Each structure stands twice: as structure tokens, then as C-alpha cells.
Short mmCIF file of C-alpha atoms in Angstrom, two decimals:
data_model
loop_
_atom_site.label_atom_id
_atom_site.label_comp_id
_atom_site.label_asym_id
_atom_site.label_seq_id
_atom_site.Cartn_x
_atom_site.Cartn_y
_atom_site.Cartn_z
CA UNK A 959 -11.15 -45.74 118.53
CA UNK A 960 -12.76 -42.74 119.42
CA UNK A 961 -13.07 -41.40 123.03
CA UNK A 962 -16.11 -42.20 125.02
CA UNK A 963 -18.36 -39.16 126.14
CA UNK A 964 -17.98 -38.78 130.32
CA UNK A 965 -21.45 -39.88 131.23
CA UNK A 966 -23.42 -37.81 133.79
CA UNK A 967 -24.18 -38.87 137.68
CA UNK A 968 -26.72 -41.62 137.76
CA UNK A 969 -29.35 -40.77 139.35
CA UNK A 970 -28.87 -43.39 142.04
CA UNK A 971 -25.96 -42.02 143.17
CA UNK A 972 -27.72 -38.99 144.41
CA UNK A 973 -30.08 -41.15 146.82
CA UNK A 974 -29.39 -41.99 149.85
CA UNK A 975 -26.84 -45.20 150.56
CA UNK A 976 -29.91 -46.37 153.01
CA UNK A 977 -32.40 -46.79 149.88
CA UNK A 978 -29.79 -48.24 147.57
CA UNK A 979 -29.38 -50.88 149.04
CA UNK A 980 -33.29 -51.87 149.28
CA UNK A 981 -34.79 -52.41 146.08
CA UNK A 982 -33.26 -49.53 144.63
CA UNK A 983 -33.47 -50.79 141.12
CA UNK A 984 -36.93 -50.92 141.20
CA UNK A 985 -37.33 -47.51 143.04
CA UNK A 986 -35.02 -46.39 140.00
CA UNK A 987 -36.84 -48.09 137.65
CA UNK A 988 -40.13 -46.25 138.59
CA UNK A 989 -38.68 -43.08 139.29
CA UNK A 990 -36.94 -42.91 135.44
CA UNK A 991 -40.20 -44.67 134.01
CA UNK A 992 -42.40 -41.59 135.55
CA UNK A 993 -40.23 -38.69 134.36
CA UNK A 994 -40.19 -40.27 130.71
CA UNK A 995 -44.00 -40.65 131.06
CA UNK A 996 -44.54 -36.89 132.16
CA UNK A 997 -42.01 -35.83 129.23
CA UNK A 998 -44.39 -37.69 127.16
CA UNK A 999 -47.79 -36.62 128.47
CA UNK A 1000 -46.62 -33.09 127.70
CA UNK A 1001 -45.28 -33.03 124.59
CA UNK A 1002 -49.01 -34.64 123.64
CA UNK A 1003 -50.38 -31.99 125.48
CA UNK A 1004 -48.75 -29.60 123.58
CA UNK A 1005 -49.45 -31.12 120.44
CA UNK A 1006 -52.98 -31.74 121.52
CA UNK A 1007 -53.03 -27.91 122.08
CA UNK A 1008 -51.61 -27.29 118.59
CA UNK A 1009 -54.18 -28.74 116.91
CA UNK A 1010 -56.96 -27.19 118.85
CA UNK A 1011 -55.57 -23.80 118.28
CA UNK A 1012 -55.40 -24.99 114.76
CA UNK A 1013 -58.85 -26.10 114.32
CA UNK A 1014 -60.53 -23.13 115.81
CA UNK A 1015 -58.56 -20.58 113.31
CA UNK A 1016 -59.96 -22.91 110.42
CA UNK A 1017 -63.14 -22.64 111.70
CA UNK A 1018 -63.15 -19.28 112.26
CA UNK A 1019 -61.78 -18.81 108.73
CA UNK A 1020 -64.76 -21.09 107.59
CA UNK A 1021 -67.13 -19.48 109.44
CA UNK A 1022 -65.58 -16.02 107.95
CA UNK A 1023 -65.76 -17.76 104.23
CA UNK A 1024 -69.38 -18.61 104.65
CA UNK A 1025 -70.97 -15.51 105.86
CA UNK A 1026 -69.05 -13.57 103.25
CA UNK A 1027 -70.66 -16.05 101.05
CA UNK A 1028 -74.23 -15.61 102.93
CA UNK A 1029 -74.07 -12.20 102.16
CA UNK A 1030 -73.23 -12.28 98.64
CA UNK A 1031 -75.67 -14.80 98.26
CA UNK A 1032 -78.38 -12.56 99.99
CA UNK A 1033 -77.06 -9.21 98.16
CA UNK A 1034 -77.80 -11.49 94.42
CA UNK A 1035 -81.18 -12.28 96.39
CA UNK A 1036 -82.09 -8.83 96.89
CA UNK A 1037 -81.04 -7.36 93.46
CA UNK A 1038 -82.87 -10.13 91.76
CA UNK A 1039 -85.83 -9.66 93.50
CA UNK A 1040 -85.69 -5.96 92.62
CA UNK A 1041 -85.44 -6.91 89.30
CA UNK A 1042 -88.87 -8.37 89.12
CA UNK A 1043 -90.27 -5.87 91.42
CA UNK A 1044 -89.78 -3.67 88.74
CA UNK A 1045 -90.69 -5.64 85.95
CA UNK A 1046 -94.36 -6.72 87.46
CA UNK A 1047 -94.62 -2.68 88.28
CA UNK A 1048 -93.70 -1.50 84.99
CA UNK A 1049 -95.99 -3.92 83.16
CA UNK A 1050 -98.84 -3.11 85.72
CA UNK A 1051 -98.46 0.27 84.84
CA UNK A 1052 -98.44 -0.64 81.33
CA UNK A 1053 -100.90 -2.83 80.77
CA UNK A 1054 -104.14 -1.69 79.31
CA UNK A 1055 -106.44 -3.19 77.71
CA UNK A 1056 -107.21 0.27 75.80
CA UNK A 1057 -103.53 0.86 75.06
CA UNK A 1058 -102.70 1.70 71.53
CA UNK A 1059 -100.17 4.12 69.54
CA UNK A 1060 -101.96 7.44 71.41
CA UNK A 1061 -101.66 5.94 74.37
CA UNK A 1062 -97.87 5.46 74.25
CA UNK A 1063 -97.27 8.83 71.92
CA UNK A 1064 -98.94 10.75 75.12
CA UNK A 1065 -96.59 8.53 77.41
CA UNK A 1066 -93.51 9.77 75.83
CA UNK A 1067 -94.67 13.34 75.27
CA UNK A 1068 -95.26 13.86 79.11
CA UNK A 1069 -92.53 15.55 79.53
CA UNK A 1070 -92.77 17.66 77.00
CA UNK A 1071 -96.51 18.11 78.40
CA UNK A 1072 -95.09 18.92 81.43
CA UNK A 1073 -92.71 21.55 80.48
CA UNK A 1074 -95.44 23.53 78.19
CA UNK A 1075 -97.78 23.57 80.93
CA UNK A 1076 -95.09 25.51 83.05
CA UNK A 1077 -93.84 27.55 80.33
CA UNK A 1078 -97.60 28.44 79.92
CA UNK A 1079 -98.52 29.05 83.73
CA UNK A 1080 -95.92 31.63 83.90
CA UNK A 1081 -96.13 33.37 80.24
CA UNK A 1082 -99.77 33.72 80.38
CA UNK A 1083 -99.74 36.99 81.40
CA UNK A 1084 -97.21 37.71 79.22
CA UNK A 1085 -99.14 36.42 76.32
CA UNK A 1086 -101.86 38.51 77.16
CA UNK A 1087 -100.13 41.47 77.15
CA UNK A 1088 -99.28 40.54 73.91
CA UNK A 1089 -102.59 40.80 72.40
CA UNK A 1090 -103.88 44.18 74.05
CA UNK A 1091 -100.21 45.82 72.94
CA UNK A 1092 -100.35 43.83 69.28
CA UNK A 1093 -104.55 45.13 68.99
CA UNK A 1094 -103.69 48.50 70.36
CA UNK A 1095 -101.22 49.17 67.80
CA UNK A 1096 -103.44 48.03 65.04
CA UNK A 1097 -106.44 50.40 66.69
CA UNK A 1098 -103.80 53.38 67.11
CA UNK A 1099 -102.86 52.80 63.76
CA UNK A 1100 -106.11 53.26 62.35
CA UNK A 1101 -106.96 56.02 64.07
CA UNK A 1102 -104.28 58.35 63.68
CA UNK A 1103 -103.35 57.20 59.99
CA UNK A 1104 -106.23 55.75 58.32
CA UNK A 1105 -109.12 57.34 59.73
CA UNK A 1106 -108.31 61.10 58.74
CA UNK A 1107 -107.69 59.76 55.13
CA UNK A 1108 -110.99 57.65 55.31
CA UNK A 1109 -112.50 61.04 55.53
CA UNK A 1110 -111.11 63.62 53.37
CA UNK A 1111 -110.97 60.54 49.95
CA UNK A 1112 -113.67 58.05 50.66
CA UNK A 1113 -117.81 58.86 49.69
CA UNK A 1114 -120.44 59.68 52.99
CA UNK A 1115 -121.59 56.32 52.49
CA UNK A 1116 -118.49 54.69 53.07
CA UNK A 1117 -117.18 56.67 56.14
CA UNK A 1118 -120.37 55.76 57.27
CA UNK A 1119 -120.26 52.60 56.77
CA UNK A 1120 -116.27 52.21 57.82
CA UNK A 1121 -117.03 54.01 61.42
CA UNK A 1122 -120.27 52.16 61.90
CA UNK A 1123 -118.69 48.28 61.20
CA UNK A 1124 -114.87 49.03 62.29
CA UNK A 1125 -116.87 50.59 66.08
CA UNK A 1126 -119.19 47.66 66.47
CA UNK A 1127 -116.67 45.00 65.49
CA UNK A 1128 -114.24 46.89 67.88
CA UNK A 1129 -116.54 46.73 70.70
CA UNK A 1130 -117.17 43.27 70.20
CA UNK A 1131 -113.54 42.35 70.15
CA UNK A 1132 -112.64 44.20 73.46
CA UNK A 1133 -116.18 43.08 75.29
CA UNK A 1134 -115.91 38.97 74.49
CA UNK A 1135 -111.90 39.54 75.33
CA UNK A 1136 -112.25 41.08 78.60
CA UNK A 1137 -115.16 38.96 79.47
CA UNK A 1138 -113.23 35.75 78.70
CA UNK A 1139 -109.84 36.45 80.75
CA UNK A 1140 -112.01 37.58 83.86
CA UNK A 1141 -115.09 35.46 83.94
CA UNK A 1142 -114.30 31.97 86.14
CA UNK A 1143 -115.11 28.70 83.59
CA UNK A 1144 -116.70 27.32 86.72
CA UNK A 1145 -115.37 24.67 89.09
CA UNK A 1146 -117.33 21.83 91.06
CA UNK A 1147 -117.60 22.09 94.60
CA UNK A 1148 -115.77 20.59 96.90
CA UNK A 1149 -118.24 19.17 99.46
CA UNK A 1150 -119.03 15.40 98.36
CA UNK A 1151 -122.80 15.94 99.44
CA UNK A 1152 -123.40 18.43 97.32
CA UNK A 1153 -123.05 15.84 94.36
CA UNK A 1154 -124.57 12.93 93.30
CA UNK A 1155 -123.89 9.90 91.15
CA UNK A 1156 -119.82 11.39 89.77
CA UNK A 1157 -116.45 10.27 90.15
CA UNK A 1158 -113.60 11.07 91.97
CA UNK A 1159 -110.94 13.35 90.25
CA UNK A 1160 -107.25 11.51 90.78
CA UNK A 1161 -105.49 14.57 91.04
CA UNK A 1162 -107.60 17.19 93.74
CA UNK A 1163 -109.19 13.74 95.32
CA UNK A 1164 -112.80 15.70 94.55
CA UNK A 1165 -116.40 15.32 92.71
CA UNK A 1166 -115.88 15.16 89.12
CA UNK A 1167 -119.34 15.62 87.74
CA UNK A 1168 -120.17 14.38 83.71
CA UNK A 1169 -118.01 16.54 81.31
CA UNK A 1170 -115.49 18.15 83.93
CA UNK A 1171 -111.71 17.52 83.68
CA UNK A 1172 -108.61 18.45 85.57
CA UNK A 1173 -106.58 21.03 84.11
CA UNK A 1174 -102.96 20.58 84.86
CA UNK A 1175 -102.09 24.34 84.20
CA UNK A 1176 -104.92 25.47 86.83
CA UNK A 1177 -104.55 22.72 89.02
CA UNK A 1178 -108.47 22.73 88.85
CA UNK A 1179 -110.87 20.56 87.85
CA UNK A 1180 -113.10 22.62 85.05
CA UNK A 1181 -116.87 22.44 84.54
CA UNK A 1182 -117.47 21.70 80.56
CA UNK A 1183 -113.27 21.94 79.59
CA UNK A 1184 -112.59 22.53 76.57
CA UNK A 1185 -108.46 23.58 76.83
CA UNK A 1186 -106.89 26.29 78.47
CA UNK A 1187 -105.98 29.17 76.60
CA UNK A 1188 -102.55 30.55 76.84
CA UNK A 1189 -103.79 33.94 75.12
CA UNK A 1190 -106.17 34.11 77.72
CA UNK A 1191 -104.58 32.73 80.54
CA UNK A 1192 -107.53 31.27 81.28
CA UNK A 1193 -109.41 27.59 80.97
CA UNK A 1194 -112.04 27.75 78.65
CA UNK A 1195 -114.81 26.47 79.95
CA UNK A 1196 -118.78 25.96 80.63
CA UNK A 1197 -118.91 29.63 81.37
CA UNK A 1198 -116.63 31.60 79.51
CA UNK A 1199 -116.87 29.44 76.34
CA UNK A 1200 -119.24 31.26 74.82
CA UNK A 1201 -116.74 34.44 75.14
CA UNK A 1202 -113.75 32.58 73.91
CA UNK A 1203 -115.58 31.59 70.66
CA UNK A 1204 -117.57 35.16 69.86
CA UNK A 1205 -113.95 36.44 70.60
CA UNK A 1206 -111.87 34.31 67.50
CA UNK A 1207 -114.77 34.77 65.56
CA UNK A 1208 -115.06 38.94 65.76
CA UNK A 1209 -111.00 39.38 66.07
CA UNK A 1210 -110.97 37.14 62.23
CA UNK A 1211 -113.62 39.00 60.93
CA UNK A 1212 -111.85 42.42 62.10
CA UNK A 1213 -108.26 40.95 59.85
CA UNK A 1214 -110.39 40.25 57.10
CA UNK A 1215 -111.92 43.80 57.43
CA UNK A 1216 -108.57 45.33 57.77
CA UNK A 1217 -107.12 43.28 54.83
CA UNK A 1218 -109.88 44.12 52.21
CA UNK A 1219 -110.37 47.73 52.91
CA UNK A 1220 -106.60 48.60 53.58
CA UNK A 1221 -105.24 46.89 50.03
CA UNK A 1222 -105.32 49.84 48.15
CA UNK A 1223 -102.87 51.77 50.95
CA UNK A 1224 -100.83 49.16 51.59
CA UNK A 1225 -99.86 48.87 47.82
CA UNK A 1226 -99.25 52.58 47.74
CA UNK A 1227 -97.35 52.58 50.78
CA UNK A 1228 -95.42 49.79 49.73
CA UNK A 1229 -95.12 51.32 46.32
CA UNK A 1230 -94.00 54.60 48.47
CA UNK A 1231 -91.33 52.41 50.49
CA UNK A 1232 -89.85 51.22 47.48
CA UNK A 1233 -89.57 55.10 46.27
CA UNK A 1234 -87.88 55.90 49.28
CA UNK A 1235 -84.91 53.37 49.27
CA UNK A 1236 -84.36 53.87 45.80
CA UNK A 1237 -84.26 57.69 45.99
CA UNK A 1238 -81.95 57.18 49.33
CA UNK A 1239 -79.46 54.73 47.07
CA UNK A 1240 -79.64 57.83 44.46
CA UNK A 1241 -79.20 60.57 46.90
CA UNK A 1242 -76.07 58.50 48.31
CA UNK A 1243 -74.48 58.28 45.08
CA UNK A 1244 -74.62 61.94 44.43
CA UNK A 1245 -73.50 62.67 47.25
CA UNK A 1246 -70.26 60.28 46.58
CA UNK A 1247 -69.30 62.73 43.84
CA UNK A 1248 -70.14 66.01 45.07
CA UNK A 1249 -69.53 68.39 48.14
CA UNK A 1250 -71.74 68.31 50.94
CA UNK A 1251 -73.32 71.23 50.55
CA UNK A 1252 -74.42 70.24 46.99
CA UNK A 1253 -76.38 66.91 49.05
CA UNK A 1254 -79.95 67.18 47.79
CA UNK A 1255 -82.50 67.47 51.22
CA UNK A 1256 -84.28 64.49 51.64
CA UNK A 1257 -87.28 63.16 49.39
CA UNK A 1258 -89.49 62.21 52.41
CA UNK A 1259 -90.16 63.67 55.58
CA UNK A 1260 -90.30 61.62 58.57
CA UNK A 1261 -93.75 61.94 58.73
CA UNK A 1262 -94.62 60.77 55.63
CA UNK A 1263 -91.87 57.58 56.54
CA UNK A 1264 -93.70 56.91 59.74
CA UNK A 1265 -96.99 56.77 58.24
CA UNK A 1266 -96.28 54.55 54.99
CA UNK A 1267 -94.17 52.30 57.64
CA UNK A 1268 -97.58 52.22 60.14
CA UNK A 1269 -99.50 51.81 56.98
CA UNK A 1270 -97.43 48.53 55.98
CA UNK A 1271 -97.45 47.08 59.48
CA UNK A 1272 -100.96 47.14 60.15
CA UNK A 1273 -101.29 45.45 56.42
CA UNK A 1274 -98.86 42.99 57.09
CA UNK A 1275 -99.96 41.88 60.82
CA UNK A 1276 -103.66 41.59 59.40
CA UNK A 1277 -102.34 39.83 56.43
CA UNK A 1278 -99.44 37.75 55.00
CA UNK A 1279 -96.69 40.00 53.82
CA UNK A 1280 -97.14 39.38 49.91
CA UNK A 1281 -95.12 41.56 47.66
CA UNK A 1282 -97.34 43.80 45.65
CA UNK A 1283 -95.68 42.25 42.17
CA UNK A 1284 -97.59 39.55 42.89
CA UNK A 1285 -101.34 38.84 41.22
CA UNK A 1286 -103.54 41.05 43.35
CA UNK A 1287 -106.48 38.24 42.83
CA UNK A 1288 -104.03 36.20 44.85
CA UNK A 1289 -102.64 38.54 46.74
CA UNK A 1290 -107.01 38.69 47.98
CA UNK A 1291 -107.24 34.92 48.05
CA UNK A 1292 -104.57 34.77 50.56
CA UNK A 1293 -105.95 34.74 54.15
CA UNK A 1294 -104.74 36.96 56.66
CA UNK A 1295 -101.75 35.70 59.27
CA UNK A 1296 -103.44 36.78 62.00
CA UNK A 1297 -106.79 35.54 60.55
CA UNK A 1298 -105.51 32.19 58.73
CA UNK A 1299 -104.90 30.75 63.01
CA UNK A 1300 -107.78 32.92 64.17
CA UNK A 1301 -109.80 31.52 61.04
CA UNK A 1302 -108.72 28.11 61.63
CA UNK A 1303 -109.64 27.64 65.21
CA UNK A 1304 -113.13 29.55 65.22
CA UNK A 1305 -113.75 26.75 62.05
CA UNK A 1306 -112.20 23.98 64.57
CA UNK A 1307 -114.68 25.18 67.12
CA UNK A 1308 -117.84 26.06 65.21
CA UNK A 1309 -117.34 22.44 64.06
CA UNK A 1310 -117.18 20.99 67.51
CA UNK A 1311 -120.28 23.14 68.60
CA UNK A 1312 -122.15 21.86 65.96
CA UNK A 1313 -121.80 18.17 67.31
CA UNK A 1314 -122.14 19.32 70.95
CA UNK A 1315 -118.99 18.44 71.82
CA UNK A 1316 -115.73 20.66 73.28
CA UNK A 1317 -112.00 19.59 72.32
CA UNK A 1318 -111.65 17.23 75.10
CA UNK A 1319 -114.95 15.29 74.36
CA UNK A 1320 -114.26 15.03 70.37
CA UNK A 1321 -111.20 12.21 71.49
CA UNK A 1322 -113.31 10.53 74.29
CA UNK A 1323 -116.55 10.25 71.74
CA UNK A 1324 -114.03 8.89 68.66
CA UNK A 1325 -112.25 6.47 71.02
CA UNK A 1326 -115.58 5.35 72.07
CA UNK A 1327 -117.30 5.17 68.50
CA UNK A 1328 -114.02 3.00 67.53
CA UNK A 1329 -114.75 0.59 70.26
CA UNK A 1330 -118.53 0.95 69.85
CA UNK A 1331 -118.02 0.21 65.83
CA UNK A 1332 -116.38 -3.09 66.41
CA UNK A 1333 -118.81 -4.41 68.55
CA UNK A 1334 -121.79 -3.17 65.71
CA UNK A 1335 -122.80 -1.05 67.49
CA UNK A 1336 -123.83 3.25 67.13
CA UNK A 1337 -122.39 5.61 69.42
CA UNK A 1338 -124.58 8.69 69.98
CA UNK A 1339 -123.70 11.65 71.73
CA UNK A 1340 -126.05 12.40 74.80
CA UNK A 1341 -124.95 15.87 74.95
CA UNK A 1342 -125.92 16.49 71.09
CA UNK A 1343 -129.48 17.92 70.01
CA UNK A 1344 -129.14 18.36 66.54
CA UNK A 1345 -126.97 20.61 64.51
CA UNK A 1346 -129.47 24.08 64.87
CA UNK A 1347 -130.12 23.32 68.21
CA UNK A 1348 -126.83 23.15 69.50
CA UNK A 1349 -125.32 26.45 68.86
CA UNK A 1350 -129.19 27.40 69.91
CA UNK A 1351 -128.17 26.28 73.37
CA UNK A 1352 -124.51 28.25 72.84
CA UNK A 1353 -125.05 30.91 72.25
CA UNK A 1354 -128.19 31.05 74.77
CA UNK A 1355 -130.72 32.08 72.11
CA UNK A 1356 -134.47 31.08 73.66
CA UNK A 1357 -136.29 33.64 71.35
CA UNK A 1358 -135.46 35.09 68.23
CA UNK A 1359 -134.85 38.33 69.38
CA UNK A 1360 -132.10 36.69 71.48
CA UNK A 1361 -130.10 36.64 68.41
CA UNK A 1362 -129.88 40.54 68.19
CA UNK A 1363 -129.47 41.22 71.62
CA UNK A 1364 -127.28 37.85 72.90
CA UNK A 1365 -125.53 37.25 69.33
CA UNK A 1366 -124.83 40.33 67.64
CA UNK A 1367 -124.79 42.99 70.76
CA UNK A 1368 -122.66 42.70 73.53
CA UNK A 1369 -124.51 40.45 76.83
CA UNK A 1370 -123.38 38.78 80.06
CA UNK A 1371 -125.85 36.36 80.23
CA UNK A 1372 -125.23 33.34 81.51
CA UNK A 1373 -125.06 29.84 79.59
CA UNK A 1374 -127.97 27.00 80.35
CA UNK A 1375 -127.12 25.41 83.40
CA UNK A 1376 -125.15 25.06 85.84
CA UNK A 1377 -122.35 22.96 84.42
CA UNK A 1378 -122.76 20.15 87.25
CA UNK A 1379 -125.93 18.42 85.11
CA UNK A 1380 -127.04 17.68 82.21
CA UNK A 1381 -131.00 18.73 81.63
CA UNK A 1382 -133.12 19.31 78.70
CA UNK A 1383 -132.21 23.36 78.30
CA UNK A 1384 -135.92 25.35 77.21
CA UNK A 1385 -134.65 26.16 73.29
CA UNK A 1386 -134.64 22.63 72.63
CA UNK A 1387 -138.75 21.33 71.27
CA UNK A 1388 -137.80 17.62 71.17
CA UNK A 1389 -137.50 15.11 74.18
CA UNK A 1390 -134.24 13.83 74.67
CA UNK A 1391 -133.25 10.96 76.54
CA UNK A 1392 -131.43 11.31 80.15
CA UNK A 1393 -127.90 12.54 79.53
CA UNK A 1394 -125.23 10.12 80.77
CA UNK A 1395 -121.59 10.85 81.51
CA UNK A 1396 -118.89 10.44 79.47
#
């Protein structure tokens, strides 16, 4: 039988005899009873803590959980809301109910636009220096190669008639040039009261009177625009355009000139060229076999190289370089390269002039006779007065003598009106109605 574990000291033996022996069972009954309660009031207390400490961690862990979720929530809000931002933007911008395939090309091309009208605000000097060095040459040329041989082979007649047409056509050239890179193509005023009756220009927030757009090289709105011209580096417009024009057209007539009367030297200069590199490949090959004091001297001086060479250049600049083996009937029917894009822009323009209309207006008026055709209805151009009377009012001509001494000699005067309306100009007979803005 195992051995019994010494109990402790009751804890009525540590009381006093004097209270054992009254009702000390019951005071030791109550006295064991409240330390077992206490025992057990704190261990719930303890427990009851627990659980507290517990709860508030989960609901901080909650609270943590659901405002990470809040803001995801909100961040899926945000983007999605961006999302249609954009979309009712984009088709805002889009939509049109005069959108087509030009429309969109010209979207896609802007930055291409963008880029070239750079590239051309900063070469236009460049470019113009181009044409006085490239017209020099050809005028140097002539007069230090052709000229002297113009007068000791060709008939009185025809030096007289060579110095008489190359001066005049020369002075025309340099006179419409220089008047069309320094004369101003006009530009509305600024002050709103001084105008009447226009719109606003988007891009210099300023009066836009009827046939004046913005140019995005210039920065300007231009009175009558018809493009800017990079050879020129200047707009062309209601007063210079007249310049511009008489310019392409003298400068193509002064190719053709060139081309016809300089055929005959260019094919013995080219004929001469050929002579020389075949007599150089000769003169080589002798000299492969023999001593070089047996070389031959050379065939051509360089004199004579430099002026079949100048001869050549001026031909080939005036004209496309076409081998002289070739038919000389085609070598003639073959425009000049200089002249074939002079040629084909004076035609571009002489074509627009003869509707009353610059290169801006000929898209506005077929855009507008498209929509106009649908509807069965005629477009008309306000700003046309028949084909004679338009390049009547072009070129200025009131009287005929105007067309010797405004057309054919070199004048400053000024174009009919002022480029900020529209009226009936004094060369045109018939009544018109009002002019309206396009």
C-alpha cells in the first residue's frame, strides 16, 4: 500500500484556539469558500481578458482587410472610369458628321505635317539661296560662255533678237522674284472693331475675314492664302500672288528658251566631252608602253574643259540630261527639269485663276459641290466672274494698255482690294451678286 502524502497545516490550526471553538466550521467554511471564489473570479477575468485582446486584433485585422479592399475597389473605380473618360473624348474628337477618308488621311499625316512645316521654317532661307546661286550660275554661264559665241557665229538678227528676249525675260525673272520674297501677303488686323460679320481664327484667337487662313509655318493668319512657298520663304498670298505666278511663269519660259536655243552646243559639247575621255583613255595607254617623256601633251586645254563642262550644265539644269544618241525630235519633246515642275505648277495655277479660286479654296469649293450635288443642288463660286474676267482682276488689267505696262513690263501695283472684302472690282461689266464667305 503506498505511503500517504504528509498533508499541509489546516488552516484552522493557524486561528486562534478562542475562535475554534465558536463556530469555527462555519468561519472555515466561508473563509475556504471565498478564496476558491476569488481563484475563480480571476481566472474568468483573465480569460475574459483573453478574448477581448483577441477580438480587438481580429478586428483590427478586419478592419485592415477591408480598407485594403476599399482601396482596391476604389483604384478599379478610378481606372475604369478613366477608361471611358477617354473613350467619350476620343469619339468626341472623332466624330464628324463631315468625316471621310481625307479627313482621317490628314489625321494621320499630322505629324508628318508637323515636321515639314519645321523643316521648312528653318530651310527657307536656305532654299532661297538656292535659287539666286542655281539662276546665277545659269546667268554667269551665259554670259561668259555663250554670249561671246552668240556674237562672233550667229546673224545681226539673231543677236538681236537673243539680247533683246534673254534681257527682258531676265528682268522679269529677278523683278517678280524679289518682289515676291519681300512684299507682305497681307494679314488682318487684330482689333475686333475694325471687322465686321467674320470668324474667329482657333489658333491666334483673331478676325478671320472670308478667304483668310492660318498658316502654320508663319504662325499668321493670311489674307487670300494660297500655300506658303518654301522657295520663297514666304506665304503666297492676296498681295504677292500676283508675283509668285508672273515669277513660275517667266523662270519656265526662260528653261524653255535656254533649252531650244542651247541644243546645238550642248550636243557639241557633249560630243566634245565624249572626245575628251576617249582621247584621255588613249593617251593613258600610250603612256603604259612608253617613257614619260614620249607622253603626248594633252588634247584639251582647261579652258576649253571648263567651257564644254559649263556648256553641259547649263543644258542639263534647263533640261533633262538626255544622251545625244537619242532622237533629237525627242530629245525637243522632252520638257525641261527645271521647267517640267516650273511648267507644271504655273499650269496648276493658271487653272485655279481661271475659276477664281487659290489652292486652299479648290478643296473647300469640291467638298462643298460634293455635299451641294447630293442634295440637287449647284454650287457656284461667289468669288468667280467668268473665265476672262478673272485673270482680268489678277493681273490688275482695267484698260488695255494695262496689259503692256502691268503684264508684260515690270509694275508694283497693287491687286483690287484690300483682301478683308469682297466687292465688285471696276474691270468686271456685269453685276454680281454679294460675295459670301467660304
Amino acid at each position: 500500500m503506498p505511503a500517504r502524502r504528509p498533508r499541509g497545516p489546516d488552516p484552522a490550526d493557524r486561528l486562534p484556539r478562542c475562535w475554534a471553538s465558536s463556530g469555527s466550521s462555519s468561519l472555515l467554511a466561508r473563509l475556504s469558500g471565498g478564496m476558491k471564489s476569488s481563484a475563480g473570479r480571476c481566472g474568468t477575468a483573465g480569460m475574459r481578458s483573453r478574448q477581448r485582446m483577441f477580438a480587438a486584433v481580429m478586428r483590427l485585422l478586419l478592419k485592415c482587410l477591408r480598407l485594403g479592399r476599399r482601396r482596391r475597389f476604389k483604384l478599379v473605380r478610378q481606372v475604369e472610369q478613366l477608361w471611358h473618360y477617354g473613350r467619350l473624348c476620343l469619339r468626341s474628337l472623332l466624330y464628324n458628321s463631315f468625316t471621310n477618308s481625307d479627313v482621317v488621311l490628314d489625321s494621320l499625316f499630322e505629324p508628318v505635317y508637323w515636321l515639314v512645316d519645321h523643316v521648312t521654317r528653318w530651310f527657307g532661307v536656305v532654299f532661297v539661296a538656292l535659287v539666286i546661286g542655281l539662276t546665277s550660275s545659269i546667268v554667269a554661264i551665259v554670259y561668259i560662255c555663250l554670249l561671246p559665241l552668240i556674237l562672233q557665229t550667229y546673224t545681226p538678227a539673231w543677236i538681236c533678237w537673243h539680247l533683246a528676249y534673254g534681257h527682258w525675260n531676265l528682268l522679269m525673272i529677278v523683278f517678280h522674284y524679289y518682289m515676291a520674297i519681300t512684299t507682305s501677303p497681307g494679314h488682318p488686323p487684330q482689333a475686333k472693331d475694325d471687322l465686321t460679320g467674320v470668324s474667329i481664327c482657333r489658333k491666334c484667337i483673331a478676325p478671320k475675314p472670308a478667304r483668310t487662313h492660318h498658316c502654320s509655318i508663319c504662325n499668321r493668319c493670311v489674307l487670300k492664302m494660297d500655300h506658303h512657298c518654301p522657295w520663297l520663304n514666304n506665304c503666297v498670298g492676296h498681295f504677292n500672288h500676283r508675283y509668285f505666278f508672273s515669277f513660275c511663269l517667266f523662270m519656265t519660259m526662260g528653261c524653255i528658251y535656254c533649252s531650244i536655243s542651247g541644243w546645238d552646243m550642248f550636243r557639241d559639247a557633249y560630243a566634245a566631252i565624249e572626245r575628251m575621255k576617249l582621247l584621255e583613255k588613249e593617251r593613258l595607254q600610250v603612256a603604259a608602253n612608253q617613257t614619260y617623256y614620249q607622253t603626248p601633251p594633252p588634247t584639251f586645254s582647261f579652258r576649253q574643259r571648263a567651257f564644254h563642262k559649263s556648256v553641259v550644265y547649263l543644258w542639263v539644269l534647263c533640261r533633262a540630261g538626255l544622251r545625244v544618241t537619242c532622237c533629237p525630235l525627242l530629245s525637243l519633246a522632252v520638257p525641261s527639269s527645271v521647267a517640267l515642275a516650273l511648267g507644271a505648277l504655273t499650269l496648276w495655277h493658271a487653272a485655279l485663276i481661271t475659276r477664281g479660286e487659290t489652292s486652299i479654296e479648290r478643296h473647300i469649293n469640291k467638298k462643298e459641290r460634293q455635299r451641294l450635288q447630293k442634295k440637287g443642288k449647284v454650287f457656284r463660286n461667289p468669288y468667280s466672274f467668268g473665265s476672262w474676267n478673272n485673270w482680268k482682276v489678277f493681273l490688275g488689267v482695267d484698260v488695255p494698255r494695262h496689259w503692256l505696262t502691268r503684264v508684260l513690263l515690270p509694275s508694283p501695283h497693287l491687286p483690287h482690294g484690300t483682301g478683308l472684302s469682297w466687292d465688285l472690282p471696276p474691270c468686271v461689266m456685269e453685276q454680281r451678286a454679294p460675295l459670301l464667305a467660304i
